[in-house]
Amino acid sequence: QVQLVESGGGLVQAGGSLRLSCAASGRTFSSYAMAWFRQAPGKERESVAVISSWSGGNTYYADSVKGRFTISRDNAKNTVYLQMNSLKPEDTAVYYCAAVRAAGRLYSDWKKYDYWGPGTQVTVSS
C-alpha cells in the first residue's frame, strides 16, 4: 500500500514557475513508476509526465509540457517532483500524483495507476 500527498500548488502569473512535490509512504517507493496527471474543469484527466522506477532513468512528457516541465525523483526522501516553468493559463488544473509498480515501463494511461494523491490546485493567471 502506498499513500501519496501532493503539495506546492498555488496561484502564479503566466510565465512564472512552481514546483510540485509528492510525498509517498512505504519502504518500496523506489520500485514504483511515478507520474503526474492533471484535470481541468470539464476536461478529461491527462498525463503530464512519468518517471520510471528505481533510478528514474526514463521519462515521458506530454507534448504540451515538453521543454517547460521536468519530473524527477528522490528515492531517499520518497518524493517525486514536478518543476513547472514558463507556465501558461492552459496549465490551470488540479494536479495529481500517481504510482504503479512497473519495472522499466512508462504508462501515460491513468487507468494503469493503482495509487493516487488527493490533488493540488494550480492556477495560472494571464
mmCIF file of C-alpha atoms in Angstrom:
data_model
loop_
_atom_site.group_PDB
_atom_site.id
_atom_site.type_symbol
_atom_site.label_atom_id
_atom_site.label_comp_id
_atom_site.label_asym_id
_atom_site.label_seq_id
_atom_site.Cartn_x
_atom_site.Cartn_y
_atom_site.Cartn_z
ATOM 1 C CA GLN A 1 0.000 0.000 0.000
ATOM 2 C CA VAL A 2 1.258 3.459 -0.936
ATOM 3 C CA GLN A 3 -0.149 6.761 0.249
ATOM 4 C CA LEU A 4 0.594 9.899 -1.741
ATOM 5 C CA VAL A 5 0.259 13.543 -0.770
ATOM 6 C CA GLU A 6 0.884 16.426 -3.163
ATOM 7 C CA SER A 7 1.988 19.933 -2.224
ATOM 8 C CA GLY A 8 3.282 23.074 -3.887
ATOM 9 C CA GLY A 9 0.269 24.168 -5.877
ATOM 10 C CA GLY A 10 -0.980 27.731 -5.900
ATOM 11 C CA LEU A 11 -1.674 30.838 -7.951
ATOM 12 C CA VAL A 12 1.017 32.125 -10.302
ATOM 13 C CA GLN A 13 1.149 34.561 -13.181
ATOM 14 C CA ALA A 14 1.741 33.398 -16.725
ATOM 15 C CA GLY A 15 5.436 32.884 -17.341
ATOM 16 C CA GLY A 16 6.083 32.007 -13.725
ATOM 17 C CA SER A 17 7.232 28.783 -12.097
ATOM 18 C CA LEU A 18 6.039 26.315 -9.486
ATOM 19 C CA ARG A 19 7.478 23.119 -8.100
ATOM 20 C CA LEU A 20 5.078 20.403 -7.065
ATOM 21 C CA SER A 21 6.097 17.702 -4.614
ATOM 22 C CA CYS A 22 4.540 14.324 -3.948
ATOM 23 C CA ALA A 23 5.499 12.581 -0.728
ATOM 24 C CA ALA A 24 4.952 8.828 -0.603
ATOM 25 C CA SER A 25 4.644 6.471 2.337
ATOM 26 C CA GLY A 26 6.122 2.988 2.395
ATOM 27 C CA ARG A 27 9.524 1.414 2.096
ATOM 28 C CA THR A 28 9.258 0.345 -1.539
ATOM 29 C CA PHE A 29 8.867 3.766 -3.153
ATOM 30 C CA SER A 30 11.801 3.205 -5.484
ATOM 31 C CA SER A 31 10.065 0.215 -7.100
ATOM 32 C CA TYR A 32 7.167 2.349 -8.342
ATOM 33 C CA ALA A 33 6.931 4.267 -11.559
ATOM 34 C CA MET A 34 5.581 7.710 -10.682
ATOM 35 C CA ALA A 35 3.510 10.105 -12.706
ATOM 36 C CA TRP A 36 1.814 13.473 -12.676
ATOM 37 C CA PHE A 37 -1.616 13.892 -14.205
ATOM 38 C CA ARG A 38 -3.872 16.913 -14.370
ATOM 39 C CA GLN A 39 -7.550 17.584 -14.813
ATOM 40 C CA ALA A 40 -9.141 20.889 -15.692
ATOM 41 C CA PRO A 41 -12.859 21.563 -15.152
ATOM 42 C CA GLY A 42 -14.948 19.848 -17.816
ATOM 43 C CA LYS A 43 -11.965 18.040 -19.283
ATOM 44 C CA GLU A 44 -10.633 14.515 -19.051
ATOM 45 C CA ARG A 45 -7.686 13.630 -16.861
ATOM 46 C CA GLU A 46 -4.486 13.823 -18.905
ATOM 47 C CA SER A 47 -0.945 12.683 -18.353
ATOM 48 C CA VAL A 48 1.699 15.332 -17.798
ATOM 49 C CA ALA A 49 4.907 13.444 -17.008
ATOM 50 C CA VAL A 50 6.063 9.975 -15.989
ATOM 51 C CA ILE A 51 9.308 8.763 -14.467
ATOM 52 C CA SER A 52 10.458 5.158 -14.322
ATOM 53 C CA SER A 53 11.096 3.208 -11.153
ATOM 54 C CA TRP A 54 14.436 2.839 -9.381
ATOM 55 C CA SER A 55 16.914 5.343 -10.838
ATOM 56 C CA GLY A 56 14.286 7.185 -12.844
ATOM 57 C CA GLY A 57 16.399 6.984 -15.956
ATOM 58 C CA ASN A 58 13.425 7.047 -18.299
ATOM 59 C CA THR A 59 10.896 9.834 -18.531
ATOM 60 C CA TYR A 60 7.856 10.726 -20.614
ATOM 61 C CA TYR A 61 6.320 14.145 -21.167
ATOM 62 C CA ALA A 62 3.117 15.210 -22.816
ATOM 63 C CA ASP A 63 3.767 17.325 -25.900
ATOM 64 C CA SER A 64 2.049 20.269 -24.260
ATOM 65 C CA VAL A 65 4.659 20.474 -21.476
ATOM 66 C CA LYS A 66 7.864 19.333 -23.184
ATOM 67 C CA GLY A 67 10.688 21.784 -22.622
ATOM 68 C CA ARG A 68 8.809 23.507 -19.789
ATOM 69 C CA PHE A 69 8.219 20.813 -17.139
ATOM 70 C CA THR A 70 10.706 18.433 -15.538
ATOM 71 C CA ILE A 71 9.875 15.366 -13.473
ATOM 72 C CA SER A 72 12.399 13.965 -11.008
ATOM 73 C CA ARG A 73 12.514 11.667 -8.011
ATOM 74 C CA ASP A 74 14.476 11.395 -4.787
ATOM 75 C CA ASN A 75 14.177 7.833 -3.522
ATOM 76 C CA ALA A 76 15.940 8.682 -0.256
ATOM 77 C CA LYS A 77 13.129 11.140 0.507
ATOM 78 C CA ASN A 78 10.292 9.062 -1.008
ATOM 79 C CA THR A 79 9.394 12.098 -3.090
ATOM 80 C CA VAL A 80 8.705 12.881 -6.724
ATOM 81 C CA TYR A 81 8.806 16.419 -8.066
ATOM 82 C CA LEU A 82 7.386 18.338 -10.983
ATOM 83 C CA GLN A 83 9.231 21.536 -11.826
ATOM 84 C CA MET A 84 6.966 23.713 -13.947
ATOM 85 C CA ASN A 85 8.444 26.686 -15.785
ATOM 86 C CA SER A 86 7.012 29.150 -18.303
ATOM 87 C CA LEU A 87 3.530 28.413 -17.038
ATOM 88 C CA LYS A 88 0.551 29.202 -19.240
ATOM 89 C CA PRO A 89 -3.109 29.786 -18.358
ATOM 90 C CA GLU A 90 -3.929 26.481 -20.065
ATOM 91 C CA ASP A 91 -1.821 24.705 -17.431
ATOM 92 C CA THR A 92 -4.501 25.567 -14.868
ATOM 93 C CA ALA A 93 -5.827 22.316 -13.395
ATOM 94 C CA VAL A 94 -5.800 20.055 -10.382
ATOM 95 C CA TYR A 95 -2.539 18.129 -10.477
ATOM 96 C CA TYR A 96 -2.427 14.554 -9.215
ATOM 97 C CA CYS A 97 0.463 12.305 -8.306
ATOM 98 C CA ALA A 98 0.100 8.595 -9.117
ATOM 99 C CA ALA A 99 2.093 5.398 -8.620
ATOM 100 C CA VAL A 100 2.236 1.944 -10.169
ATOM 101 C CA ARG A 101 4.607 -0.995 -9.893
ATOM 102 C CA ALA A 102 6.103 -1.072 -13.378
ATOM 103 C CA ALA A 103 9.759 -2.020 -13.729
ATOM 104 C CA GLY A 104 11.116 -0.221 -16.753
ATOM 105 C CA ARG A 105 7.705 0.751 -18.099
ATOM 106 C CA LEU A 106 6.228 4.198 -18.611
ATOM 107 C CA TYR A 107 2.443 4.399 -18.636
ATOM 108 C CA SER A 108 0.659 7.548 -19.772
ATOM 109 C CA ASP A 109 -2.806 5.981 -19.323
ATOM 110 C CA TRP A 110 -4.240 6.999 -15.948
ATOM 111 C CA LYS A 111 -6.176 3.727 -15.743
ATOM 112 C CA LYS A 112 -2.893 1.852 -15.286
ATOM 113 C CA TYR A 113 -2.151 3.534 -11.949
ATOM 114 C CA ASP A 114 -3.034 1.962 -8.617
ATOM 115 C CA TYR A 115 -2.399 4.767 -6.130
ATOM 116 C CA TRP A 116 -3.367 8.433 -6.236
ATOM 117 C CA GLY A 117 -2.922 11.534 -4.159
ATOM 118 C CA PRO A 118 -5.819 13.902 -3.401
ATOM 119 C CA GLY A 119 -4.517 16.526 -5.823
ATOM 120 C CA THR A 120 -3.247 20.086 -5.627
ATOM 121 C CA GLN A 121 -4.687 23.092 -7.464
ATOM 122 C CA VAL A 122 -2.507 25.035 -9.884
ATOM 123 C CA THR A 123 -3.939 28.277 -11.237
ATOM 124 C CA VAL A 124 -2.099 30.351 -13.824
ATOM 125 C CA SER A 125 -3.413 33.864 -14.384
ATOM 126 C CA SER A 126 -2.989 35.716 -17.672
#
